[in-house]
mmCIF file of C-alpha atoms in Angstrom:
data_model
loop_
_atom_site.group_PDB
_atom_site.id
_atom_site.type_symbol
_atom_site.label_atom_id
_atom_site.label_comp_id
_atom_site.label_asym_id
_atom_site.label_seq_id
_atom_site.Cartn_x
_atom_site.Cartn_y
_atom_site.Cartn_z
ATOM 1 C CA MET A 1 -71.190 -0.896 24.054
ATOM 2 C CA VAL A 2 -71.051 -4.523 22.843
ATOM 3 C CA PRO A 3 -71.623 -6.978 25.717
ATOM 4 C CA SER A 4 -68.922 -9.577 26.255
ATOM 5 C CA CYS A 5 -69.561 -13.125 25.144
ATOM 6 C CA ALA A 6 -71.140 -15.182 27.921
ATOM 7 C CA PHE A 7 -68.705 -18.026 27.205
ATOM 8 C CA THR A 8 -65.543 -15.972 27.671
ATOM 9 C CA ALA A 9 -67.048 -14.461 30.827
ATOM 10 C CA LEU A 10 -67.065 -17.859 32.526
ATOM 11 C CA PRO A 11 -64.718 -18.340 35.511
ATOM 12 C CA GLN A 12 -61.208 -19.483 34.584
ATOM 13 C CA GLU A 13 -61.603 -22.796 36.443
ATOM 14 C CA ILE A 14 -64.568 -23.744 34.221
ATOM 15 C CA LEU A 15 -62.761 -22.728 31.041
ATOM 16 C CA ILE A 16 -59.761 -24.847 32.062
ATOM 17 C CA GLN A 17 -62.066 -27.810 32.601
ATOM 18 C CA ILE A 18 -63.641 -27.262 29.166
ATOM 19 C CA PHE A 19 -60.207 -27.199 27.534
ATOM 20 C CA SER A 20 -59.218 -30.315 29.452
ATOM 21 C CA GLU A 21 -62.268 -32.261 28.253
ATOM 22 C CA LEU A 22 -61.853 -30.991 24.698
ATOM 23 C CA HIS A 23 -58.180 -31.920 24.618
ATOM 24 C CA GLN A 24 -58.982 -35.563 25.280
ATOM 25 C CA SER A 25 -61.085 -35.746 22.110
ATOM 26 C CA SER A 26 -59.531 -33.327 19.597
ATOM 27 C CA LYS A 27 -56.328 -31.316 19.621
ATOM 28 C CA LYS A 28 -57.495 -29.456 16.518
ATOM 29 C CA ASP A 29 -60.600 -28.215 18.336
ATOM 30 C CA VAL A 30 -58.430 -27.030 21.229
ATOM 31 C CA GLN A 31 -56.383 -24.920 18.822
ATOM 32 C CA SER A 32 -59.491 -23.512 17.138
ATOM 33 C CA LEU A 33 -60.986 -22.490 20.464
ATOM 34 C CA ALA A 34 -57.724 -21.049 21.785
ATOM 35 C CA PHE A 35 -57.316 -18.764 18.783
ATOM 36 C CA THR A 36 -60.753 -17.157 19.106
ATOM 37 C CA CYS A 37 -59.713 -14.475 21.592
ATOM 38 C CA GLN A 38 -56.853 -13.324 23.791
ATOM 39 C CA ARG A 39 -58.254 -14.723 27.029
ATOM 40 C CA LEU A 40 -58.952 -18.173 25.646
ATOM 41 C CA HIS A 41 -55.511 -18.240 24.019
ATOM 42 C CA ALA A 42 -53.850 -17.514 27.360
ATOM 43 C CA ILE A 43 -55.745 -20.402 28.965
ATOM 44 C CA GLY A 44 -55.556 -22.822 26.042
ATOM 45 C CA GLN A 45 -51.854 -22.615 25.226
ATOM 46 C CA GLN A 46 -50.998 -25.010 28.046
ATOM 47 C CA PHE A 47 -53.119 -27.646 26.299
ATOM 48 C CA MET A 48 -51.542 -27.037 22.904
ATOM 49 C CA ILE A 49 -47.875 -27.498 23.806
ATOM 50 C CA SER A 50 -46.503 -29.888 26.372
ATOM 51 C CA GLU A 51 -43.787 -31.687 24.397
ATOM 52 C CA VAL A 52 -40.806 -30.270 22.518
ATOM 53 C CA ASN A 53 -38.959 -32.174 19.779
ATOM 54 C CA VAL A 54 -35.658 -30.642 18.712
ATOM 55 C CA SER A 55 -32.408 -31.662 17.045
ATOM 56 C CA TRP A 56 -28.965 -30.685 18.325
ATOM 57 C CA HIS A 57 -28.354 -28.126 15.571
ATOM 58 C CA LEU A 58 -31.568 -26.286 16.543
ATOM 59 C CA LEU A 59 -31.046 -26.521 20.277
ATOM 60 C CA ASP A 60 -29.367 -23.107 20.442
ATOM 61 C CA ILE A 61 -32.359 -21.520 18.695
ATOM 62 C CA PHE A 62 -34.780 -23.094 21.138
ATOM 63 C CA HIS A 63 -32.563 -22.080 24.062
ATOM 64 C CA ALA A 64 -32.685 -18.447 22.906
ATOM 65 C CA LYS A 65 -36.440 -18.474 22.355
ATOM 66 C CA VAL A 66 -37.066 -19.974 25.792
ATOM 67 C CA GLN A 67 -35.706 -16.712 27.175
ATOM 68 C CA THR A 68 -37.820 -14.546 24.825
ATOM 69 C CA SER A 69 -40.916 -15.485 22.810
ATOM 70 C CA LEU A 70 -41.398 -18.944 24.354
ATOM 71 C CA TYR A 71 -40.897 -17.761 27.923
ATOM 72 C CA PRO A 72 -44.666 -17.804 28.759
ATOM 73 C CA LEU A 73 -44.845 -21.471 27.718
ATOM 74 C CA ILE A 74 -42.116 -22.686 30.076
ATOM 75 C CA PRO A 75 -44.502 -23.902 32.822
ATOM 76 C CA TYR A 76 -46.404 -26.038 30.301
ATOM 77 C CA ILE A 77 -43.477 -27.936 28.785
ATOM 78 C CA THR A 78 -43.311 -31.356 30.433
ATOM 79 C CA SER A 79 -41.575 -33.484 27.772
ATOM 80 C CA PHE A 80 -38.364 -32.835 25.855
ATOM 81 C CA ARG A 81 -36.805 -34.920 23.087
ATOM 82 C CA ILE A 82 -33.552 -34.736 21.153
ATOM 83 C CA THR A 83 -34.684 -36.525 18.019
ATOM 84 C CA ILE A 84 -31.613 -36.502 15.758
ATOM 85 C CA PRO A 85 -28.309 -37.827 17.144
ATOM 86 C CA SER A 86 -25.084 -35.825 16.863
ATOM 87 C CA SER A 87 -21.734 -36.736 18.375
ATOM 88 C CA TRP A 88 -20.677 -33.101 18.113
ATOM 89 C CA GLY A 89 -23.844 -31.923 19.847
ATOM 90 C CA GLU A 90 -23.534 -34.449 22.657
ATOM 91 C CA TRP A 91 -19.984 -33.434 23.535
ATOM 92 C CA HIS A 92 -20.106 -29.683 22.723
ATOM 93 C CA ARG A 93 -23.692 -28.540 23.351
ATOM 94 C CA SER A 94 -24.545 -30.571 26.455
ATOM 95 C CA GLU A 95 -24.255 -27.418 28.599
ATOM 96 C CA VAL A 96 -27.032 -25.826 26.497
ATOM 97 C CA LEU A 97 -29.214 -28.883 27.057
ATOM 98 C CA GLN A 98 -28.467 -28.649 30.746
ATOM 99 C CA ASP A 99 -29.544 -24.996 30.855
ATOM 100 C CA VAL A 100 -32.759 -25.798 28.960
ATOM 101 C CA LEU A 101 -33.615 -28.486 31.513
ATOM 102 C CA GLU A 102 -33.011 -26.028 34.328
ATOM 103 C CA LYS A 103 -35.077 -23.217 32.781
ATOM 104 C CA CYS A 104 -37.964 -25.501 31.764
ATOM 105 C CA PHE A 105 -38.443 -26.607 35.334
ATOM 106 C CA ASN A 106 -41.535 -28.764 34.697
ATOM 107 C CA ILE A 107 -39.862 -31.142 32.247
ATOM 108 C CA CYS A 108 -40.313 -34.575 33.763
ATOM 109 C CA PHE A 109 -39.790 -36.709 30.637
ATOM 110 C CA LEU A 110 -36.540 -36.600 28.672
ATOM 111 C CA GLN A 111 -35.773 -38.633 25.552
ATOM 112 C CA LEU A 112 -32.333 -38.611 23.952
ATOM 113 C CA THR A 113 -31.313 -40.309 20.722
ATOM 114 C CA LEU A 114 -27.601 -41.006 21.112
ATOM 115 C CA SER A 115 -24.983 -41.298 18.382
ATOM 116 C CA GLY A 116 -22.782 -43.543 20.522
ATOM 117 C CA SER A 117 -22.339 -44.513 24.151
ATOM 118 C CA SER A 118 -23.854 -42.820 27.210
ATOM 119 C CA LYS A 119 -20.475 -41.539 28.461
ATOM 120 C CA TRP A 120 -21.135 -37.835 27.834
ATOM 121 C CA LEU A 121 -24.141 -37.904 30.169
ATOM 122 C CA GLN A 122 -21.873 -38.284 33.197
ATOM 123 C CA TYR A 123 -20.748 -34.651 32.818
ATOM 124 C CA LEU A 124 -24.222 -33.160 33.269
ATOM 125 C CA SER A 125 -25.040 -31.323 36.485
ATOM 126 C CA PRO A 126 -27.481 -32.868 38.984
ATOM 127 C CA ASN A 127 -31.141 -32.833 37.978
ATOM 128 C CA THR A 128 -34.061 -33.603 40.289
ATOM 129 C CA ASN A 129 -36.946 -32.899 37.890
ATOM 130 C CA ILE A 130 -36.635 -35.730 35.362
ATOM 131 C CA ARG A 131 -38.826 -38.638 36.432
ATOM 132 C CA LYS A 132 -38.846 -40.556 33.161
ATOM 133 C CA LEU A 133 -35.777 -41.000 30.958
ATOM 134 C CA LYS A 134 -35.603 -42.722 27.577
ATOM 135 C CA LEU A 135 -32.343 -43.360 25.725
ATOM 136 C CA ILE A 136 -32.294 -44.601 22.132
ATOM 137 C CA SER A 137 -29.152 -45.783 20.386
ATOM 138 C CA SER A 138 -28.798 -44.929 16.697
ATOM 139 C CA GLN A 139 -25.822 -47.236 16.201
ATOM 140 C CA ALA A 140 -25.785 -49.682 13.297
ATOM 141 C CA SER A 141 -26.594 -53.273 14.174
ATOM 142 C CA SER A 142 -22.928 -54.267 13.953
ATOM 143 C CA ARG A 143 -21.866 -51.688 16.571
ATOM 144 C CA ILE A 144 -24.103 -51.805 19.604
ATOM 145 C CA ALA A 145 -23.427 -48.834 21.908
ATOM 146 C CA LEU A 146 -22.451 -49.074 25.560
ATOM 147 C CA PHE A 147 -24.667 -47.894 28.390
ATOM 148 C CA ASP A 148 -23.225 -47.614 31.896
ATOM 149 C CA VAL A 149 -25.583 -47.077 34.826
ATOM 150 C CA ALA A 150 -23.024 -44.781 36.468
ATOM 151 C CA ASP A 151 -23.256 -42.366 33.523
ATOM 152 C CA LEU A 152 -26.712 -41.326 34.735
ATOM 153 C CA HIS A 153 -25.564 -40.244 38.191
ATOM 154 C CA ALA A 154 -26.754 -36.674 37.480
ATOM 155 C CA PHE A 155 -30.388 -37.806 37.278
ATOM 156 C CA LYS A 156 -31.288 -38.058 40.929
ATOM 157 C CA ALA A 157 -35.031 -38.697 40.662
ATOM 158 C CA VAL A 158 -35.538 -40.992 37.644
ATOM 159 C CA GLU A 159 -38.274 -43.488 38.405
ATOM 160 C CA GLU A 160 -38.849 -44.859 34.904
ATOM 161 C CA LEU A 161 -35.958 -45.790 32.609
ATOM 162 C CA GLN A 162 -36.313 -46.923 28.987
ATOM 163 C CA LEU A 163 -33.321 -48.180 27.004
ATOM 164 C CA ASP A 164 -33.366 -49.009 23.310
ATOM 165 C CA TYR A 165 -30.558 -51.050 21.727
ATOM 166 C CA PHE A 166 -27.625 -50.789 24.146
ATOM 167 C CA ARG A 167 -25.089 -53.120 25.690
ATOM 168 C CA LEU A 168 -25.766 -52.622 29.390
ATOM 169 C CA GLN A 169 -22.986 -52.599 31.930
ATOM 170 C CA CYS A 170 -22.345 -51.688 35.531
ATOM 171 C CA GLU A 171 -18.825 -51.755 36.935
ATOM 172 C CA TYR A 172 -18.192 -54.094 39.857
ATOM 173 C CA PRO A 173 -17.766 -53.272 42.644
ATOM 174 C CA ILE A 174 -20.637 -50.852 42.037
ATOM 175 C CA GLU A 175 -19.515 -47.247 41.846
ATOM 176 C CA GLU A 176 -20.956 -45.035 44.562
ATOM 177 C CA ARG A 177 -22.297 -42.566 41.992
ATOM 178 C CA ALA A 178 -24.442 -45.322 40.418
ATOM 179 C CA VAL A 179 -26.227 -46.188 43.657
ATOM 180 C CA PRO A 180 -28.916 -43.413 43.586
ATOM 181 C CA LEU A 181 -30.224 -44.476 40.151
ATOM 182 C CA LEU A 182 -30.250 -48.136 41.128
ATOM 183 C CA ASN A 183 -32.404 -47.199 44.121
ATOM 184 C CA THR A 184 -34.863 -44.777 42.480
ATOM 185 C CA VAL A 185 -35.788 -46.659 39.277
ATOM 186 C CA ASN A 186 -38.946 -48.699 39.783
ATOM 187 C CA VAL A 187 -39.945 -49.114 36.112
ATOM 188 C CA LEU A 188 -37.389 -50.496 33.635
ATOM 189 C CA GLU A 189 -38.127 -51.103 29.956
ATOM 190 C CA ILE A 190 -35.493 -52.449 27.596
ATOM 191 C CA LEU A 191 -35.787 -53.037 23.856
ATOM 192 C CA ASN A 192 -33.165 -55.110 22.009
ATOM 193 C CA CYS A 193 -30.571 -54.649 24.770
ATOM 194 C CA GLU A 194 -27.700 -56.973 25.626
ATOM 195 C CA TRP A 195 -25.539 -57.269 28.720
ATOM 196 C CA ASP A 196 -22.611 -59.159 30.166
ATOM 197 C CA TYR A 197 -21.762 -60.355 33.658
ATOM 198 C CA PRO A 198 -21.768 -58.858 36.297
ATOM 199 C CA PHE A 199 -24.701 -56.709 35.092
ATOM 200 C CA ASN A 200 -28.147 -58.049 35.941
ATOM 201 C CA MET A 201 -31.601 -56.565 36.485
ATOM 202 C CA SER A 202 -31.503 -57.301 40.209
ATOM 203 C CA LEU A 203 -29.060 -54.404 40.603
ATOM 204 C CA PHE A 204 -32.169 -52.191 40.537
ATOM 205 C CA LYS A 205 -33.184 -52.648 44.158
ATOM 206 C CA ASN A 206 -36.740 -51.266 44.002
ATOM 207 C CA LEU A 207 -37.846 -52.500 40.583
ATOM 208 C CA LYS A 208 -41.624 -52.970 40.425
ATOM 209 C CA VAL A 209 -42.163 -53.158 36.638
ATOM 210 C CA LEU A 210 -39.846 -54.891 34.185
ATOM 211 C CA ASN A 211 -40.656 -54.889 30.453
ATOM 212 C CA VAL A 212 -38.264 -56.734 28.133
ATOM 213 C CA TYR A 213 -38.781 -56.704 24.358
ATOM 214 C CA TYR A 214 -36.785 -58.269 21.516
ATOM 215 C CA THR A 215 -37.567 -57.861 17.830
ATOM 216 C CA ILE A 216 -36.080 -59.849 14.970
ATOM 217 C CA LYS A 217 -33.249 -57.280 14.935
ATOM 218 C CA SER A 218 -31.744 -58.810 18.097
ATOM 219 C CA GLU A 219 -32.932 -62.392 17.791
ATOM 220 C CA ALA A 220 -29.390 -63.695 18.346
ATOM 221 C CA PHE A 221 -29.395 -62.517 21.963
ATOM 222 C CA THR A 222 -32.567 -64.480 22.695
ATOM 223 C CA PHE A 223 -30.449 -67.650 22.416
ATOM 224 C CA SER A 224 -28.042 -66.473 25.119
ATOM 225 C CA GLU A 225 -27.808 -67.900 28.620
ATOM 226 C CA ARG A 226 -27.961 -64.309 29.937
ATOM 227 C CA LEU A 227 -31.550 -63.861 28.811
ATOM 228 C CA LYS A 228 -32.451 -67.329 30.001
ATOM 229 C CA ASN A 229 -30.915 -66.515 33.361
ATOM 230 C CA LEU A 230 -33.035 -63.342 33.598
ATOM 231 C CA ALA A 231 -36.168 -65.400 32.920
ATOM 232 C CA SER A 232 -35.118 -67.964 35.506
ATOM 233 C CA HIS A 233 -34.230 -65.365 38.147
ATOM 234 C CA PRO A 234 -36.212 -62.160 37.566
ATOM 235 C CA PRO A 235 -36.012 -59.412 40.217
ATOM 236 C CA THR A 236 -37.995 -60.749 43.151
ATOM 237 C CA LYS A 237 -39.866 -57.507 43.960
ATOM 238 C CA VAL A 238 -41.469 -56.964 40.542
ATOM 239 C CA LYS A 239 -45.245 -56.654 40.362
ATOM 240 C CA ARG A 240 -45.525 -56.591 36.557
ATOM 241 C CA LEU A 241 -43.313 -58.561 34.179
ATOM 242 C CA ILE A 242 -43.431 -58.521 30.377
ATOM 243 C CA LEU A 243 -41.083 -60.724 28.373
ATOM 244 C CA HIS A 244 -41.857 -60.503 24.661
ATOM 245 C CA LEU A 245 -39.644 -62.209 22.113
ATOM 246 C CA ASP A 246 -40.723 -61.387 18.577
ATOM 247 C CA LEU A 247 -40.416 -64.988 17.410
ATOM 248 C CA PHE A 248 -43.715 -65.367 15.606
ATOM 249 C CA SER A 249 -42.838 -68.661 13.948
ATOM 250 C CA PRO A 250 -43.823 -71.676 16.117
ATOM 251 C CA VAL A 251 -40.535 -73.400 15.294
ATOM 252 C CA ARG A 252 -38.412 -70.546 16.617
ATOM 253 C CA GLN A 253 -40.227 -70.092 19.900
ATOM 254 C CA LYS A 254 -38.419 -70.991 23.101
ATOM 255 C CA SER A 255 -38.943 -74.352 24.739
ATOM 256 C CA TRP A 256 -37.788 -73.121 28.165
ATOM 257 C CA TYR A 257 -40.048 -71.130 30.455
ATOM 258 C CA PRO A 258 -39.543 -68.346 32.987
ATOM 259 C CA SER A 259 -39.433 -69.329 36.626
ATOM 260 C CA LEU A 260 -41.568 -66.983 38.708
ATOM 261 C CA ARG A 261 -41.793 -68.851 42.004
ATOM 262 C CA GLU A 262 -39.574 -66.369 43.883
ATOM 263 C CA CYS A 263 -41.499 -63.279 42.698
ATOM 264 C CA THR A 264 -43.877 -63.240 45.640
ATOM 265 C CA ASP A 265 -45.277 -59.770 44.791
ATOM 266 C CA LEU A 266 -45.938 -60.509 41.113
ATOM 267 C CA GLU A 267 -49.481 -59.590 39.991
ATOM 268 C CA PHE A 268 -49.259 -59.589 36.177
ATOM 269 C CA VAL A 269 -47.074 -61.427 33.667
ATOM 270 C CA SER A 270 -47.146 -61.397 29.857
ATOM 271 C CA LEU A 271 -45.082 -63.856 27.802
ATOM 272 C CA LYS A 272 -44.546 -63.981 24.053
ATOM 273 C CA GLY A 273 -42.165 -66.112 21.999
ATOM 274 C CA PHE A 274 -42.458 -69.261 24.127
ATOM 275 C CA ARG A 275 -43.941 -72.624 23.372
ATOM 276 C CA ARG A 276 -46.970 -73.823 25.249
ATOM 277 C CA PRO A 277 -45.857 -74.262 28.866
ATOM 278 C CA PRO A 278 -46.684 -77.442 30.795
ATOM 279 C CA ILE A 279 -49.099 -77.526 33.698
ATOM 280 C CA GLU A 280 -46.088 -77.447 36.065
ATOM 281 C CA PHE A 281 -45.510 -73.847 34.975
ATOM 282 C CA PHE A 282 -48.884 -72.823 36.367
ATOM 283 C CA GLU A 283 -48.471 -74.874 39.527
ATOM 284 C CA ALA A 284 -45.254 -72.976 40.315
ATOM 285 C CA LEU A 285 -46.775 -69.508 39.904
ATOM 286 C CA PRO A 286 -46.768 -67.346 43.053
ATOM 287 C CA ASP A 287 -50.031 -66.871 44.951
ATOM 288 C CA SER A 288 -49.908 -63.108 44.385
ATOM 289 C CA LEU A 289 -50.204 -63.491 40.586
ATOM 290 C CA MET A 290 -53.628 -62.538 39.238
ATOM 291 C CA VAL A 291 -53.263 -62.332 35.433
ATOM 292 C CA VAL A 292 -51.145 -64.354 33.001
ATOM 293 C CA GLU A 293 -51.007 -63.424 29.296
ATOM 294 C CA LEU A 294 -49.624 -66.012 26.888
ATOM 295 C CA TYR A 295 -49.119 -65.265 23.181
ATOM 296 C CA PHE A 296 -48.918 -68.183 20.758
ATOM 297 C CA ALA A 297 -47.940 -68.195 17.100
ATOM 298 C CA SER A 298 -50.191 -71.042 16.061
ATOM 299 C CA LYS A 299 -53.898 -71.572 16.584
ATOM 300 C CA ASN A 300 -53.121 -75.222 17.317
ATOM 301 C CA PHE A 301 -51.734 -74.181 20.661
ATOM 302 C CA LEU A 302 -55.112 -72.710 21.553
ATOM 303 C CA ASP A 303 -57.043 -75.757 20.328
ATOM 304 C CA ASN A 304 -55.207 -77.977 22.803
ATOM 305 C CA PRO A 305 -56.608 -76.604 26.078
ATOM 306 C CA TYR A 306 -55.068 -76.613 29.510
ATOM 307 C CA PRO A 307 -56.806 -78.594 32.255
ATOM 308 C CA VAL A 308 -58.730 -75.473 33.265
ATOM 309 C CA THR A 309 -62.269 -74.246 32.729
ATOM 310 C CA PHE A 310 -62.776 -71.861 29.785
ATOM 311 C CA TYR A 311 -65.479 -69.313 30.360
ATOM 312 C CA ASP A 312 -65.145 -66.916 27.414
ATOM 313 C CA ASN A 313 -64.113 -67.275 23.788
ATOM 314 C CA ALA A 314 -66.185 -64.586 22.058
ATOM 315 C CA GLY A 315 -63.939 -63.596 19.181
ATOM 316 C CA GLY A 316 -61.095 -62.324 21.388
ATOM 317 C CA PRO A 317 -58.494 -63.939 23.602
ATOM 318 C CA ILE A 318 -59.398 -67.235 25.186
ATOM 319 C CA ILE A 319 -59.821 -66.478 28.851
ATOM 320 C CA SER A 320 -59.559 -69.272 31.360
ATOM 321 C CA LYS A 321 -59.103 -69.797 35.050
ATOM 322 C CA TYR A 322 -56.426 -71.649 36.950
ATOM 323 C CA GLY A 323 -57.367 -71.401 40.582
ATOM 324 C CA SER A 324 -57.724 -67.681 41.313
ATOM 325 C CA LYS A 325 -55.548 -66.694 38.342
ATOM 326 C CA THR A 326 -56.879 -65.352 35.048
ATOM 327 C CA ILE A 327 -55.174 -66.873 32.010
ATOM 328 C CA ARG A 328 -55.418 -65.070 28.649
ATOM 329 C CA LEU A 329 -54.391 -67.115 25.631
ATOM 330 C CA MET A 330 -53.800 -64.992 22.529
ATOM 331 C CA ARG A 331 -52.697 -65.726 19.009
ATOM 332 C CA SER A 332 -49.862 -63.594 17.637
ATOM 333 C CA ASN A 333 -48.252 -64.439 14.309
ATOM 334 C CA THR A 334 -47.206 -60.955 13.220
ATOM 335 C CA PRO A 335 -44.097 -58.961 14.146
ATOM 336 C CA MET A 336 -44.303 -56.761 17.210
ATOM 337 C CA VAL A 337 -45.197 -53.133 16.615
ATOM 338 C CA LEU A 338 -44.621 -50.619 19.401
ATOM 339 C CA ALA A 339 -47.478 -48.110 19.437
ATOM 340 C CA ALA A 340 -46.567 -44.415 19.335
ATOM 341 C CA ARG A 341 -48.110 -42.144 21.946
ATOM 342 C CA ASP A 342 -50.307 -39.264 20.857
ATOM 343 C CA MET A 343 -48.714 -36.231 22.500
ATOM 344 C CA ARG A 344 -48.881 -32.475 22.114
ATOM 345 C CA THR A 345 -45.738 -31.566 20.250
ATOM 346 C CA LEU A 346 -43.860 -28.377 19.479
ATOM 347 C CA ASN A 347 -41.770 -28.923 16.340
ATOM 348 C CA ILE A 348 -38.756 -26.638 16.733
ATOM 349 C CA SER A 349 -38.065 -26.557 13.016
ATOM 350 C CA SER A 350 -41.301 -24.563 12.593
ATOM 351 C CA ILE A 351 -40.520 -21.843 15.133
#
């Protein structure tokens, strides 16, 4: 009788810890280890697949396999993405998507690439599992799609909302069905989004993190009074604020500056696309603020120091102190690139 391998005889808790440590360094090694024997495969599969990317025309196939061959993987799927937009899929296969979200009960991150507006989302049934929701518009630059907060009334527990290239709106008076989302979202990230009155970021009552990004694609909106008004009156409860305008030419950077005096809980702020602010900007910062990041397009801005004491300039950002606040001065003369996250992905086209 051949004795069992000492490694595979280890308690399951230790093997899980080994897989967990290995996964942080190499997904390929996780797969190699998981395919060595039946026991290790049963333990390791949760570290191999956590995210599913699928298009609308393959959603039915995935839905069928979730009930058959993929059934054992259901507890391990935490992220789900519709990667290719389809107007037909959004309006005719949304009930399949809804059933997938119900069956894969551990999905907490949902990303949808939309062909048009967010209107079809209002017909989904209530969902209390999704904590993070990302919507991406695929519309051409001449036809920016509409996003209405009330359309997300089915998502009862969303805490983090990311919106990419939409015209944001919220009917006034505020619809009752929009209230839950406005109360649960505490992290809001928008990329190249526009909005009109009466919409404003302060509608999100418990917002703690606000990240606002504009690339050259939507430079026109950076000249609007609406964006300037947001910078002048950001939500007062935010703890982290990022306002990055991808204006890497010194001439195109804004001469006005955000006003943060009323944000009494603010701890971190990062600004890009603005000219060098005067000393009055720092004097008006709230006492709660600990770190300020300022990106400049020209090295000349860094050579003309603020009336503060520099204590580090070793090849990285110039770090200085203003009272108890840490000021990081960084040079940025290249277009903004949003880093992609390294995630464990199941490509449905390969099933």
